[in-house]
Amino acid sequence: MKRKNYLSIMARRTKNTLILLAITGFLTIHGGAAVSLPELMEQGIYSEETKGDLDAALKIYQQVVTEAKAGQALAAQAQYRLGVCLYKKKSFTEATAAFEKLVKEYPDQKELAALANKYLADATPLLPEPWVDGEEMQLDIRFPPASSWAWPATW
């Protein structure tokens, strides 16, 4: 009985802590103070890699790309991460477009362009299968007679 009460108390405390953190995070992101682009980028990385919230990360990366035209390196990184998030969401067509945009618009960012090209190389579409469902294949193997076999001298 004590264990059950202890667990319910811990659950309530954890719930209250999470609610407080969510409110604090919301006020930090949407508060009156302007957030710098590097801080916004960090928030996007945190959303993607730590929280696993790809939708929030996509929005943040898109905002960084839009606002960071002056900071080409940061915009290129955000564009790359935007493509990675889309790839993780299995939106392969949109991810391919994001990576192509990175290669086209930020050619001076060699490392990111190389990483994007790796994703693009893996994204080549497959051709339709050359067989029909239910089709069977038969393979006949014929060996020469055993008398004509010659064993290697090294054995």
PDB file of C-alpha atoms in Angstrom:
ATOM      1  CA  MET A   1       0.000   0.000   0.000  1.00  0.00           C
ATOM      2  CA  LYS A   2       2.819   2.390   0.880  1.00  0.00           C
ATOM      3  CA  ARG A   3       4.564   1.603  -2.396  1.00  0.00           C
ATOM      4  CA  LYS A   4       1.440   2.450  -4.401  1.00  0.00           C
ATOM      5  CA  ASN A   5       1.036   5.806  -2.626  1.00  0.00           C
ATOM      6  CA  TYR A   6       4.726   6.584  -3.106  1.00  0.00           C
ATOM      7  CA  LEU A   7       4.480   5.857  -6.844  1.00  0.00           C
ATOM      8  CA  SER A   8       1.403   8.045  -7.263  1.00  0.00           C
ATOM      9  CA  ILE A   9       3.101  10.914  -5.407  1.00  0.00           C
ATOM     10  CA  MET A  10       6.200  10.570  -7.631  1.00  0.00           C
ATOM     11  CA  ALA A  11       4.015  10.489 -10.741  1.00  0.00           C
ATOM     12  CA  ARG A  12       2.257  13.717  -9.714  1.00  0.00           C
ATOM     13  CA  ARG A  13       5.585  15.429  -8.990  1.00  0.00           C
ATOM     14  CA  THR A  14       6.984  14.342 -12.347  1.00  0.00           C
ATOM     15  CA  LYS A  15       3.854  15.558 -14.132  1.00  0.00           C
ATOM     16  CA  ASN A  16       4.016  18.938 -12.384  1.00  0.00           C
ATOM     17  CA  THR A  17       7.713  19.274 -13.195  1.00  0.00           C
ATOM     18  CA  LEU A  18       7.088  18.509 -16.875  1.00  0.00           C
ATOM     19  CA  ILE A  19       4.256  21.024 -17.046  1.00  0.00           C
ATOM     20  CA  LEU A  20       6.479  23.685 -15.470  1.00  0.00           C
ATOM     21  CA  LEU A  21       9.290  22.916 -17.916  1.00  0.00           C
ATOM     22  CA  ALA A  22       6.896  23.073 -20.861  1.00  0.00           C
ATOM     23  CA  ILE A  23       5.549  26.456 -19.774  1.00  0.00           C
ATOM     24  CA  THR A  24       9.065  27.788 -19.206  1.00  0.00           C
ATOM     25  CA  GLY A  25      10.176  26.531 -22.609  1.00  0.00           C
ATOM     26  CA  PHE A  26       7.156  28.030 -24.317  1.00  0.00           C
ATOM     27  CA  LEU A  27       7.759  31.400 -22.681  1.00  0.00           C
ATOM     28  CA  THR A  28      11.430  31.257 -23.622  1.00  0.00           C
ATOM     29  CA  ILE A  29      10.710  30.506 -27.270  1.00  0.00           C
ATOM     30  CA  HIS A  30       7.677  32.746 -27.688  1.00  0.00           C
ATOM     31  CA  GLY A  31       8.573  35.457 -25.182  1.00  0.00           C
ATOM     32  CA  GLY A  32       9.138  39.084 -26.030  1.00  0.00           C
ATOM     33  CA  ALA A  33      12.936  38.796 -26.225  1.00  0.00           C
ATOM     34  CA  ALA A  34      14.348  38.129 -29.683  1.00  0.00           C
ATOM     35  CA  VAL A  35      16.288  34.896 -30.014  1.00  0.00           C
ATOM     36  CA  SER A  36      19.537  34.995 -31.969  1.00  0.00           C
ATOM     37  CA  LEU A  37      19.971  32.677 -34.929  1.00  0.00           C
ATOM     38  CA  PRO A  38      22.637  30.499 -33.254  1.00  0.00           C
ATOM     39  CA  GLU A  39      20.326  30.050 -30.250  1.00  0.00           C
ATOM     40  CA  LEU A  40      17.460  29.223 -32.575  1.00  0.00           C
ATOM     41  CA  MET A  41      19.680  26.686 -34.327  1.00  0.00           C
ATOM     42  CA  GLU A  42      20.518  25.079 -30.979  1.00  0.00           C
ATOM     43  CA  GLN A  43      16.813  24.854 -30.181  1.00  0.00           C
ATOM     44  CA  GLY A  44      16.231  23.099 -33.490  1.00  0.00           C
ATOM     45  CA  ILE A  45      19.023  20.609 -32.840  1.00  0.00           C
ATOM     46  CA  TYR A  46      17.656  20.006 -29.335  1.00  0.00           C
ATOM     47  CA  SER A  47      14.157  19.422 -30.712  1.00  0.00           C
ATOM     48  CA  GLU A  48      15.440  17.007 -33.347  1.00  0.00           C
ATOM     49  CA  GLU A  49      18.083  15.019 -31.513  1.00  0.00           C
ATOM     50  CA  THR A  50      17.082  15.154 -27.832  1.00  0.00           C
ATOM     51  CA  LYS A  51      13.297  15.452 -27.860  1.00  0.00           C
ATOM     52  CA  GLY A  52      12.787  13.661 -31.166  1.00  0.00           C
ATOM     53  CA  ASP A  53      10.209  16.277 -32.199  1.00  0.00           C
ATOM     54  CA  LEU A  54      10.888  16.458 -35.931  1.00  0.00           C
ATOM     55  CA  ASP A  55       7.962  18.779 -36.683  1.00  0.00           C
ATOM     56  CA  ALA A  56       9.206  21.446 -34.246  1.00  0.00           C
ATOM     57  CA  ALA A  57      12.745  21.044 -35.571  1.00  0.00           C
ATOM     58  CA  LEU A  58      11.506  21.475 -39.158  1.00  0.00           C
ATOM     59  CA  LYS A  59       9.781  24.748 -38.267  1.00  0.00           C
ATOM     60  CA  ILE A  60      12.856  26.084 -36.481  1.00  0.00           C
ATOM     61  CA  TYR A  61      15.247  25.091 -39.280  1.00  0.00           C
ATOM     62  CA  GLN A  62      12.971  26.690 -41.870  1.00  0.00           C
ATOM     63  CA  GLN A  63      12.934  29.897 -39.793  1.00  0.00           C
ATOM     64  CA  VAL A  64      16.744  29.883 -39.586  1.00  0.00           C
ATOM     65  CA  VAL A  65      17.064  29.362 -43.350  1.00  0.00           C
ATOM     66  CA  THR A  66      14.646  32.230 -43.986  1.00  0.00           C
ATOM     67  CA  GLU A  67      16.270  34.664 -41.555  1.00  0.00           C
ATOM     68  CA  ALA A  68      19.921  33.710 -42.032  1.00  0.00           C
ATOM     69  CA  LYS A  69      20.547  34.776 -45.604  1.00  0.00           C
ATOM     70  CA  ALA A  70      23.386  36.995 -44.333  1.00  0.00           C
ATOM     71  CA  GLY A  71      24.966  34.151 -42.334  1.00  0.00           C
ATOM     72  CA  GLN A  72      25.481  31.681 -45.164  1.00  0.00           C
ATOM     73  CA  ALA A  73      27.159  29.012 -43.008  1.00  0.00           C
ATOM     74  CA  LEU A  74      24.307  28.942 -40.510  1.00  0.00           C
ATOM     75  CA  ALA A  75      21.671  28.973 -43.239  1.00  0.00           C
ATOM     76  CA  ALA A  76      23.419  26.092 -45.009  1.00  0.00           C
ATOM     77  CA  GLN A  77      23.560  24.069 -41.804  1.00  0.00           C
ATOM     78  CA  ALA A  78      19.868  24.706 -41.180  1.00  0.00           C
ATOM     79  CA  GLN A  79      19.066  23.699 -44.774  1.00  0.00           C
ATOM     80  CA  TYR A  80      21.029  20.470 -44.324  1.00  0.00           C
ATOM     81  CA  ARG A  81      19.298  19.650 -41.037  1.00  0.00           C
ATOM     82  CA  LEU A  82      15.948  20.449 -42.648  1.00  0.00           C
ATOM     83  CA  GLY A  83      16.697  17.790 -45.270  1.00  0.00           C
ATOM     84  CA  VAL A  84      17.768  15.292 -42.603  1.00  0.00           C
ATOM     85  CA  CYS A  85      14.536  15.823 -40.645  1.00  0.00           C
ATOM     86  CA  LEU A  86      12.458  15.320 -43.774  1.00  0.00           C
ATOM     87  CA  TYR A  87      14.453  12.180 -44.521  1.00  0.00           C
ATOM     88  CA  LYS A  88      13.817  10.867 -40.998  1.00  0.00           C
ATOM     89  CA  LYS A  89      10.088  11.529 -41.508  1.00  0.00           C
ATOM     90  CA  LYS A  90      10.324   9.468 -44.713  1.00  0.00           C
ATOM     91  CA  SER A  91       9.353  12.474 -46.845  1.00  0.00           C
ATOM     92  CA  PHE A  92      11.974  11.490 -49.384  1.00  0.00           C
ATOM     93  CA  THR A  93      10.824  13.759 -52.214  1.00  0.00           C
ATOM     94  CA  GLU A  94      10.903  16.840 -49.977  1.00  0.00           C
ATOM     95  CA  ALA A  95      14.214  15.750 -48.444  1.00  0.00           C
ATOM     96  CA  THR A  96      15.739  15.394 -51.900  1.00  0.00           C
ATOM     97  CA  ALA A  97      14.522  18.887 -52.806  1.00  0.00           C
ATOM     98  CA  ALA A  98      16.015  20.288 -49.577  1.00  0.00           C
ATOM     99  CA  PHE A  99      19.391  18.654 -50.238  1.00  0.00           C
ATOM    100  CA  GLU A 100      19.388  19.824 -53.867  1.00  0.00           C
ATOM    101  CA  LYS A 101      18.636  23.363 -52.674  1.00  0.00           C
ATOM    102  CA  LEU A 102      21.604  23.158 -50.285  1.00  0.00           C
ATOM    103  CA  VAL A 103      23.974  22.032 -53.041  1.00  0.00           C
ATOM    104  CA  LYS A 104      22.667  24.686 -55.435  1.00  0.00           C
ATOM    105  CA  GLU A 105      22.396  27.716 -53.136  1.00  0.00           C
ATOM    106  CA  TYR A 106      25.382  27.121 -50.827  1.00  0.00           C
ATOM    107  CA  PRO A 107      28.173  25.747 -53.058  1.00  0.00           C
ATOM    108  CA  ASP A 108      30.861  27.301 -50.842  1.00  0.00           C
ATOM    109  CA  GLN A 109      29.830  25.018 -47.941  1.00  0.00           C
ATOM    110  CA  LYS A 110      31.834  22.026 -49.178  1.00  0.00           C
ATOM    111  CA  GLU A 111      31.376  19.689 -46.171  1.00  0.00           C
ATOM    112  CA  LEU A 112      27.612  20.116 -46.004  1.00  0.00           C
ATOM    113  CA  ALA A 113      27.323  19.807 -49.781  1.00  0.00           C
ATOM    114  CA  ALA A 114      29.268  16.524 -49.616  1.00  0.00           C
ATOM    115  CA  LEU A 115      26.971  15.205 -46.878  1.00  0.00           C
ATOM    116  CA  ALA A 116      23.920  16.272 -48.866  1.00  0.00           C
ATOM    117  CA  ASN A 117      25.298  14.555 -51.970  1.00  0.00           C
ATOM    118  CA  LYS A 118      25.573  11.304 -49.979  1.00  0.00           C
ATOM    119  CA  TYR A 119      21.861  11.504 -49.192  1.00  0.00           C
ATOM    120  CA  LEU A 120      21.118  12.356 -52.824  1.00  0.00           C
ATOM    121  CA  ALA A 121      23.156   9.381 -54.072  1.00  0.00           C
ATOM    122  CA  ASP A 122      21.163   7.063 -51.809  1.00  0.00           C
ATOM    123  CA  ALA A 123      17.899   8.552 -53.043  1.00  0.00           C
ATOM    124  CA  THR A 124      18.097   7.238 -56.599  1.00  0.00           C
ATOM    125  CA  PRO A 125      14.694   5.799 -57.488  1.00  0.00           C
ATOM    126  CA  LEU A 126      14.409   2.080 -58.038  1.00  0.00           C
ATOM    127  CA  LEU A 127      13.105   0.706 -61.309  1.00  0.00           C
ATOM    128  CA  PRO A 128      10.006  -1.469 -61.243  1.00  0.00           C
ATOM    129  CA  GLU A 129      10.670  -5.172 -60.804  1.00  0.00           C
ATOM    130  CA  PRO A 130      11.098  -7.027 -64.106  1.00  0.00           C
ATOM    131  CA  TRP A 131       8.949  -9.985 -63.055  1.00  0.00           C
ATOM    132  CA  VAL A 132       5.269 -10.594 -62.594  1.00  0.00           C
ATOM    133  CA  ASP A 133       3.778 -11.692 -59.273  1.00  0.00           C
ATOM    134  CA  GLY A 134       3.493 -15.460 -59.118  1.00  0.00           C
ATOM    135  CA  GLU A 135       6.181 -15.982 -61.730  1.00  0.00           C
ATOM    136  CA  GLU A 136       8.541 -18.857 -60.922  1.00  0.00           C
ATOM    137  CA  MET A 137      12.140 -19.346 -61.919  1.00  0.00           C
ATOM    138  CA  GLN A 138      13.708 -22.724 -62.596  1.00  0.00           C
ATOM    139  CA  LEU A 139      17.430 -23.253 -62.571  1.00  0.00           C
ATOM    140  CA  ASP A 140      18.930 -26.405 -64.074  1.00  0.00           C
ATOM    141  CA  ILE A 141      22.549 -27.132 -63.191  1.00  0.00           C
ATOM    142  CA  ARG A 142      24.391 -29.794 -65.130  1.00  0.00           C
ATOM    143  CA  PHE A 143      27.762 -31.038 -64.035  1.00  0.00           C
ATOM    144  CA  PRO A 144      30.192 -32.936 -66.245  1.00  0.00           C
ATOM    145  CA  PRO A 145      30.577 -36.644 -65.467  1.00  0.00           C
ATOM    146  CA  ALA A 146      32.640 -37.396 -62.361  1.00  0.00           C
ATOM    147  CA  SER A 147      35.266 -39.226 -64.425  1.00  0.00           C
ATOM    148  CA  SER A 148      36.268 -35.981 -66.160  1.00  0.00           C
ATOM    149  CA  TRP A 149      36.936 -34.104 -62.948  1.00  0.00           C
ATOM    150  CA  ALA A 150      40.555 -33.339 -62.192  1.00  0.00           C
ATOM    151  CA  TRP A 151      41.646 -32.586 -58.634  1.00  0.00           C
ATOM    152  CA  PRO A 152      44.185 -29.795 -58.129  1.00  0.00           C
ATOM    153  CA  ALA A 153      47.716 -30.957 -57.414  1.00  0.00           C
ATOM    154  CA  THR A 154      48.017 -28.634 -54.384  1.00  0.00           C
ATOM    155  CA  TRP A 155      45.476 -30.586 -52.311  1.00  0.00           C
TER     156      TRP A 155
END
